[in-house]
Amino acid sequence: MQCELTGRPCCAGLRGECIITTRQHCDFLRGHYNPEAALCSQVKCLNRVCGMAPFLDDEYPDQFYRVFTSLFLHAGILHLLITLLIQFIFMRDLEKMIGWHRISIIYLLSGCLANLVSGIFLPYQVETGPTGSLFALLGVVLVEFLQNWRLMVHPWLGLIKLIGPMIGLLGLGLMPWIDNYAHATGLVSGVLLAYVFLPFLGHSPLSPSIHTVGPAGLAGGHQNRASSHRPDSLRCPVACVPSPDLP
């Protein structure tokens, strides 16, 4: 009498758990079936579940490059369209103002930092997309808006229009599978990196002798009439230039 072995190791779940089961049950669990092995000790489930490049150490998930590659993955066409829309509204003008190299550094650094913090606080939740980087763009626009406070006709109205969407998006982060750790980290890192990489932030935001041109108007606060009629020679898309004192 011979007994046929029908159960094989199946790697299931995000934690790389191994169970001995049939192929049909493993397919139902959406796991990875290992027909060549008989025991769980013969397979590396976590390595199999994670995929991409193999681990340097089979016992530890050391695929640190995922904090970068996940910035370019999206959970669907709607997720991708939202990302492109925010990039079109904010990132395009920021790139014109401070240059592609500065905005690229801010975008990538803040996104990687947001993913790292998210991985620490939510280690077993799947995360995709550059939400941390997008919030960093909002942080940069907020800093640039505050720098141009005296140049705005209705600064408080513009500030409300800028902060309102931030609060709304952070509120959406309370829903399941949406990561507020990445959102908050991206926003804070965007503000801090703006003071590092933006060339015109070494002056007081209340100083009327500095004239900048940037995406501050996107927040809804239009520039002061006294500054909007200045000659084009006084406008600079990269840094600030001295201009006569405003009345």
mmCIF file of C-alpha atoms in Angstrom, residues 5-214:
data_model
loop_
_atom_site.group_PDB
_atom_site.id
_atom_site.type_symbol
_atom_site.label_atom_id
_atom_site.label_comp_id
_atom_site.label_asym_id
_atom_site.label_seq_id
_atom_site.Cartn_x
_atom_site.Cartn_y
_atom_site.Cartn_z
ATOM 1 C CA LEU A 5 1.611 12.886 -0.897
ATOM 2 C CA THR A 6 -0.814 15.582 -2.047
ATOM 3 C CA GLY A 7 0.183 18.386 0.309
ATOM 4 C CA ARG A 8 3.097 20.631 -0.553
ATOM 5 C CA PRO A 9 4.472 23.850 0.946
ATOM 6 C CA CYS A 10 2.406 26.882 0.033
ATOM 7 C CA CYS A 11 3.686 30.409 0.655
ATOM 8 C CA ALA A 12 0.668 32.590 1.421
ATOM 9 C CA GLY A 13 0.073 36.047 2.800
ATOM 10 C CA LEU A 14 2.183 39.176 2.912
ATOM 11 C CA ARG A 15 4.268 37.815 5.789
ATOM 12 C CA GLY A 16 5.481 34.818 3.803
ATOM 13 C CA GLU A 17 3.729 32.206 5.923
ATOM 14 C CA CYS A 18 4.185 28.585 4.900
ATOM 15 C CA ILE A 19 1.482 25.926 5.147
ATOM 16 C CA ILE A 20 1.281 22.357 3.852
ATOM 17 C CA THR A 21 -1.764 22.119 1.626
ATOM 18 C CA THR A 22 -3.004 21.112 -1.802
ATOM 19 C CA ARG A 23 -2.495 23.078 -4.979
ATOM 20 C CA GLN A 24 -6.202 23.894 -5.158
ATOM 21 C CA HIS A 25 -6.241 25.345 -1.651
ATOM 22 C CA CYS A 26 -3.022 27.255 -2.316
ATOM 23 C CA ASP A 27 -4.527 28.756 -5.465
ATOM 24 C CA PHE A 28 -7.598 29.732 -3.436
ATOM 25 C CA LEU A 29 -5.321 31.544 -0.969
ATOM 26 C CA ARG A 30 -3.504 33.166 -3.915
ATOM 27 C CA GLY A 31 -0.271 31.732 -2.636
ATOM 28 C CA HIS A 32 2.864 30.318 -4.234
ATOM 29 C CA TYR A 33 2.759 26.528 -4.532
ATOM 30 C CA ASN A 34 6.061 24.630 -4.285
ATOM 31 C CA PRO A 35 5.560 21.174 -5.837
ATOM 32 C CA GLU A 36 9.282 20.372 -5.723
ATOM 33 C CA ALA A 37 9.482 20.587 -1.906
ATOM 34 C CA ALA A 38 7.933 18.465 0.827
ATOM 35 C CA LEU A 39 8.670 20.562 3.935
ATOM 36 C CA CYS A 40 8.407 24.260 4.734
ATOM 37 C CA SER A 41 12.051 24.248 5.782
ATOM 38 C CA GLN A 42 12.960 23.562 2.158
ATOM 39 C CA VAL A 43 11.472 26.805 0.806
ATOM 40 C CA LYS A 44 12.083 30.504 1.433
ATOM 41 C CA CYS A 45 8.568 31.855 1.512
ATOM 42 C CA LEU A 46 9.327 35.487 2.296
ATOM 43 C CA ASN A 47 11.820 35.643 -0.552
ATOM 44 C CA ARG A 48 9.277 33.991 -2.838
ATOM 45 C CA VAL A 49 6.452 36.355 -1.890
ATOM 46 C CA CYS A 50 8.523 39.523 -2.229
ATOM 47 C CA GLY A 51 10.000 38.561 -5.588
ATOM 48 C CA MET A 52 12.201 40.906 -7.644
ATOM 49 C CA ALA A 53 15.864 40.635 -6.638
ATOM 50 C CA PRO A 54 16.710 37.886 -4.108
ATOM 51 C CA PHE A 55 17.582 38.703 -0.517
ATOM 52 C CA LEU A 56 21.190 39.194 0.443
ATOM 53 C CA ASP A 57 20.322 37.281 3.614
ATOM 54 C CA ASP A 58 17.563 34.670 3.302
ATOM 55 C CA GLU A 59 16.421 35.314 6.858
ATOM 56 C CA TYR A 60 15.798 39.060 6.475
ATOM 57 C CA PRO A 61 13.803 41.048 3.887
ATOM 58 C CA ASP A 62 16.590 43.434 2.887
ATOM 59 C CA GLN A 63 15.101 44.765 -0.347
ATOM 60 C CA PHE A 64 15.752 48.347 0.673
ATOM 61 C CA TYR A 65 15.415 49.570 -2.920
ATOM 62 C CA ARG A 66 11.633 49.228 -2.618
ATOM 63 C CA VAL A 67 11.406 52.607 -0.871
ATOM 64 C CA PHE A 68 12.440 54.045 -4.259
ATOM 65 C CA THR A 69 10.806 51.731 -6.799
ATOM 66 C CA SER A 70 7.381 51.959 -5.134
ATOM 67 C CA LEU A 71 7.242 55.652 -6.076
ATOM 68 C CA PHE A 72 6.621 54.630 -9.684
ATOM 69 C CA LEU A 73 3.937 51.993 -9.015
ATOM 70 C CA HIS A 74 0.213 52.738 -8.866
ATOM 71 C CA ALA A 75 -2.820 50.812 -7.686
ATOM 72 C CA GLY A 76 -4.806 51.457 -10.862
ATOM 73 C CA ILE A 77 -5.614 53.959 -13.571
ATOM 74 C CA LEU A 78 -7.475 56.274 -11.158
ATOM 75 C CA HIS A 79 -4.472 56.386 -8.831
ATOM 76 C CA LEU A 80 -2.231 57.219 -11.787
ATOM 77 C CA LEU A 81 -4.552 59.970 -13.045
ATOM 78 C CA ILE A 82 -4.667 61.629 -9.605
ATOM 79 C CA THR A 83 -0.870 61.579 -9.459
ATOM 80 C CA LEU A 84 -0.551 63.110 -12.928
ATOM 81 C CA LEU A 85 -3.146 65.777 -12.115
ATOM 82 C CA ILE A 86 -1.322 66.938 -8.974
ATOM 83 C CA GLN A 87 1.982 66.897 -10.819
ATOM 84 C CA PHE A 88 0.471 68.973 -13.625
ATOM 85 C CA ILE A 89 -1.034 71.545 -11.255
ATOM 86 C CA PHE A 90 1.856 71.995 -8.827
ATOM 87 C CA MET A 91 5.010 70.283 -10.035
ATOM 88 C CA ARG A 92 5.074 71.911 -13.476
ATOM 89 C CA ASP A 93 5.262 75.468 -12.114
ATOM 90 C CA LEU A 94 7.652 74.479 -9.346
ATOM 91 C CA GLU A 95 9.968 72.981 -11.949
ATOM 92 C CA LYS A 96 9.888 76.222 -13.941
ATOM 93 C CA MET A 97 10.633 78.241 -10.834
ATOM 94 C CA ILE A 98 13.430 76.272 -9.141
ATOM 95 C CA GLY A 99 14.658 73.956 -11.906
ATOM 96 C CA TRP A 100 14.154 70.277 -12.627
ATOM 97 C CA HIS A 101 17.163 69.174 -10.581
ATOM 98 C CA ARG A 102 15.965 70.787 -7.340
ATOM 99 C CA ILE A 103 12.371 69.617 -7.666
ATOM 100 C CA SER A 104 13.577 66.108 -8.561
ATOM 101 C CA ILE A 105 15.697 65.919 -5.421
ATOM 102 C CA ILE A 106 12.828 67.137 -3.241
ATOM 103 C CA TYR A 107 10.358 64.777 -4.931
ATOM 104 C CA LEU A 108 12.506 61.661 -4.636
ATOM 105 C CA LEU A 109 13.961 62.311 -1.177
ATOM 106 C CA SER A 110 10.603 63.100 0.391
ATOM 107 C CA GLY A 111 8.993 60.088 -1.281
ATOM 108 C CA CYS A 112 11.692 57.700 -0.075
ATOM 109 C CA LEU A 113 11.530 59.128 3.439
ATOM 110 C CA ALA A 114 7.735 58.815 3.483
ATOM 111 C CA ASN A 115 7.930 55.184 2.348
ATOM 112 C CA LEU A 116 10.555 54.444 4.982
ATOM 113 C CA VAL A 117 8.411 55.887 7.783
ATOM 114 C CA SER A 118 5.387 54.032 6.414
ATOM 115 C CA GLY A 119 7.337 50.780 6.417
ATOM 116 C CA ILE A 120 8.278 51.313 10.056
ATOM 117 C CA PHE A 121 4.759 52.017 11.333
ATOM 118 C CA LEU A 122 2.819 49.811 8.862
ATOM 119 C CA PRO A 123 5.216 46.973 8.023
ATOM 120 C CA TYR A 124 2.586 44.581 6.648
ATOM 121 C CA GLN A 125 0.478 46.982 4.605
ATOM 122 C CA VAL A 126 0.962 47.149 0.847
ATOM 123 C CA GLU A 127 1.976 50.640 -0.270
ATOM 124 C CA THR A 128 2.294 51.951 -3.806
ATOM 125 C CA GLY A 129 2.464 55.361 -5.387
ATOM 126 C CA PRO A 130 4.235 58.655 -4.669
ATOM 127 C CA THR A 131 1.724 60.069 -2.177
ATOM 128 C CA GLY A 132 4.534 61.238 0.097
ATOM 129 C CA SER A 133 6.167 63.055 -2.810
ATOM 130 C CA LEU A 134 2.883 64.699 -3.782
ATOM 131 C CA PHE A 135 2.378 65.992 -0.258
ATOM 132 C CA ALA A 136 5.950 67.279 -0.380
ATOM 133 C CA LEU A 137 4.971 69.371 -3.410
ATOM 134 C CA LEU A 138 2.142 70.866 -1.373
ATOM 135 C CA GLY A 139 4.629 71.614 1.390
ATOM 136 C CA VAL A 140 6.949 73.413 -1.030
ATOM 137 C CA VAL A 141 4.053 75.463 -2.414
ATOM 138 C CA LEU A 142 3.022 76.331 1.151
ATOM 139 C CA VAL A 143 6.509 77.615 1.974
ATOM 140 C CA GLU A 144 6.694 79.595 -1.262
ATOM 141 C CA PHE A 145 3.246 81.040 -0.571
ATOM 142 C CA LEU A 146 4.267 82.203 2.903
ATOM 143 C CA GLN A 147 7.374 83.808 1.433
ATOM 144 C CA ASN A 148 5.150 85.886 -0.860
ATOM 145 C CA TRP A 149 2.626 86.746 1.847
ATOM 146 C CA ARG A 150 3.082 90.516 1.507
ATOM 147 C CA LEU A 151 2.655 90.302 -2.263
ATOM 148 C CA MET A 152 -0.840 88.810 -2.041
ATOM 149 C CA VAL A 153 -4.053 90.808 -2.173
ATOM 150 C CA HIS A 154 -6.025 88.218 -0.166
ATOM 151 C CA PRO A 155 -3.388 86.087 1.573
ATOM 152 C CA TRP A 156 -5.717 84.505 4.137
ATOM 153 C CA LEU A 157 -8.102 83.385 1.401
ATOM 154 C CA GLY A 158 -5.223 81.836 -0.510
ATOM 155 C CA LEU A 159 -3.952 80.129 2.638
ATOM 156 C CA ILE A 160 -7.367 78.587 3.274
ATOM 157 C CA LYS A 161 -7.539 77.343 -0.320
ATOM 158 C CA LEU A 162 -4.124 75.742 0.074
ATOM 159 C CA ILE A 163 -4.554 74.206 3.525
ATOM 160 C CA GLY A 164 -8.130 73.052 2.887
ATOM 161 C CA PRO A 165 -7.182 70.303 0.403
ATOM 162 C CA MET A 166 -4.348 69.207 2.693
ATOM 163 C CA ILE A 167 -6.764 68.683 5.577
ATOM 164 C CA GLY A 168 -9.187 66.891 3.270
ATOM 165 C CA LEU A 169 -6.513 64.514 1.987
ATOM 166 C CA LEU A 170 -5.274 63.831 5.503
ATOM 167 C CA GLY A 171 -8.875 63.079 6.446
ATOM 168 C CA LEU A 172 -9.072 60.544 3.624
ATOM 169 C CA GLY A 173 -5.972 58.973 5.115
ATOM 170 C CA LEU A 174 -8.108 57.756 8.015
ATOM 171 C CA MET A 175 -9.803 55.303 5.648
ATOM 172 C CA PRO A 176 -8.529 51.703 5.439
ATOM 173 C CA TRP A 177 -5.514 51.032 3.213
ATOM 174 C CA ILE A 178 -4.663 54.732 2.911
ATOM 175 C CA ASP A 179 -1.455 55.700 4.659
ATOM 176 C CA ASN A 180 -1.415 58.944 6.628
ATOM 177 C CA TYR A 181 2.104 58.252 7.862
ATOM 178 C CA ALA A 182 3.380 58.739 4.319
ATOM 179 C CA HIS A 183 1.179 61.805 3.820
ATOM 180 C CA ALA A 184 2.320 63.587 6.974
ATOM 181 C CA THR A 185 5.968 62.651 6.469
ATOM 182 C CA GLY A 186 5.901 63.881 2.879
ATOM 183 C CA LEU A 187 4.348 67.200 3.892
ATOM 184 C CA VAL A 188 6.872 67.845 6.663
ATOM 185 C CA SER A 189 9.834 66.755 4.542
ATOM 186 C CA GLY A 190 8.646 68.977 1.684
ATOM 187 C CA VAL A 191 8.581 72.000 3.979
ATOM 188 C CA LEU A 192 12.036 71.242 5.387
ATOM 189 C CA LEU A 193 13.603 70.443 2.012
ATOM 190 C CA ALA A 194 12.169 73.655 0.583
ATOM 191 C CA TYR A 195 14.334 75.634 2.991
ATOM 192 C CA VAL A 196 17.343 73.582 1.900
ATOM 193 C CA PHE A 197 17.006 73.604 -1.879
ATOM 194 C CA LEU A 198 14.926 76.651 -2.793
ATOM 195 C CA PRO A 199 17.346 79.486 -3.566
ATOM 196 C CA PHE A 200 15.274 82.450 -2.405
ATOM 197 C CA LEU A 201 14.246 81.400 1.105
ATOM 198 C CA GLY A 202 17.081 83.076 2.964
ATOM 199 C CA HIS A 203 15.018 86.211 3.511
ATOM 200 C CA SER A 204 12.183 87.036 5.829
ATOM 201 C CA PRO A 205 8.720 86.264 4.425
ATOM 202 C CA LEU A 206 7.615 89.713 5.571
ATOM 203 C CA SER A 207 10.371 91.539 3.723
ATOM 204 C CA PRO A 208 8.851 93.742 0.988
ATOM 205 C CA SER A 209 12.173 94.197 -0.807
ATOM 206 C CA ILE A 210 12.168 90.702 -2.293
ATOM 207 C CA HIS A 211 10.161 89.891 -5.399
ATOM 208 C CA THR A 212 9.617 86.276 -6.448
ATOM 209 C CA VAL A 213 7.673 84.682 -9.224
ATOM 210 C CA GLY A 214 6.353 81.178 -8.661
#
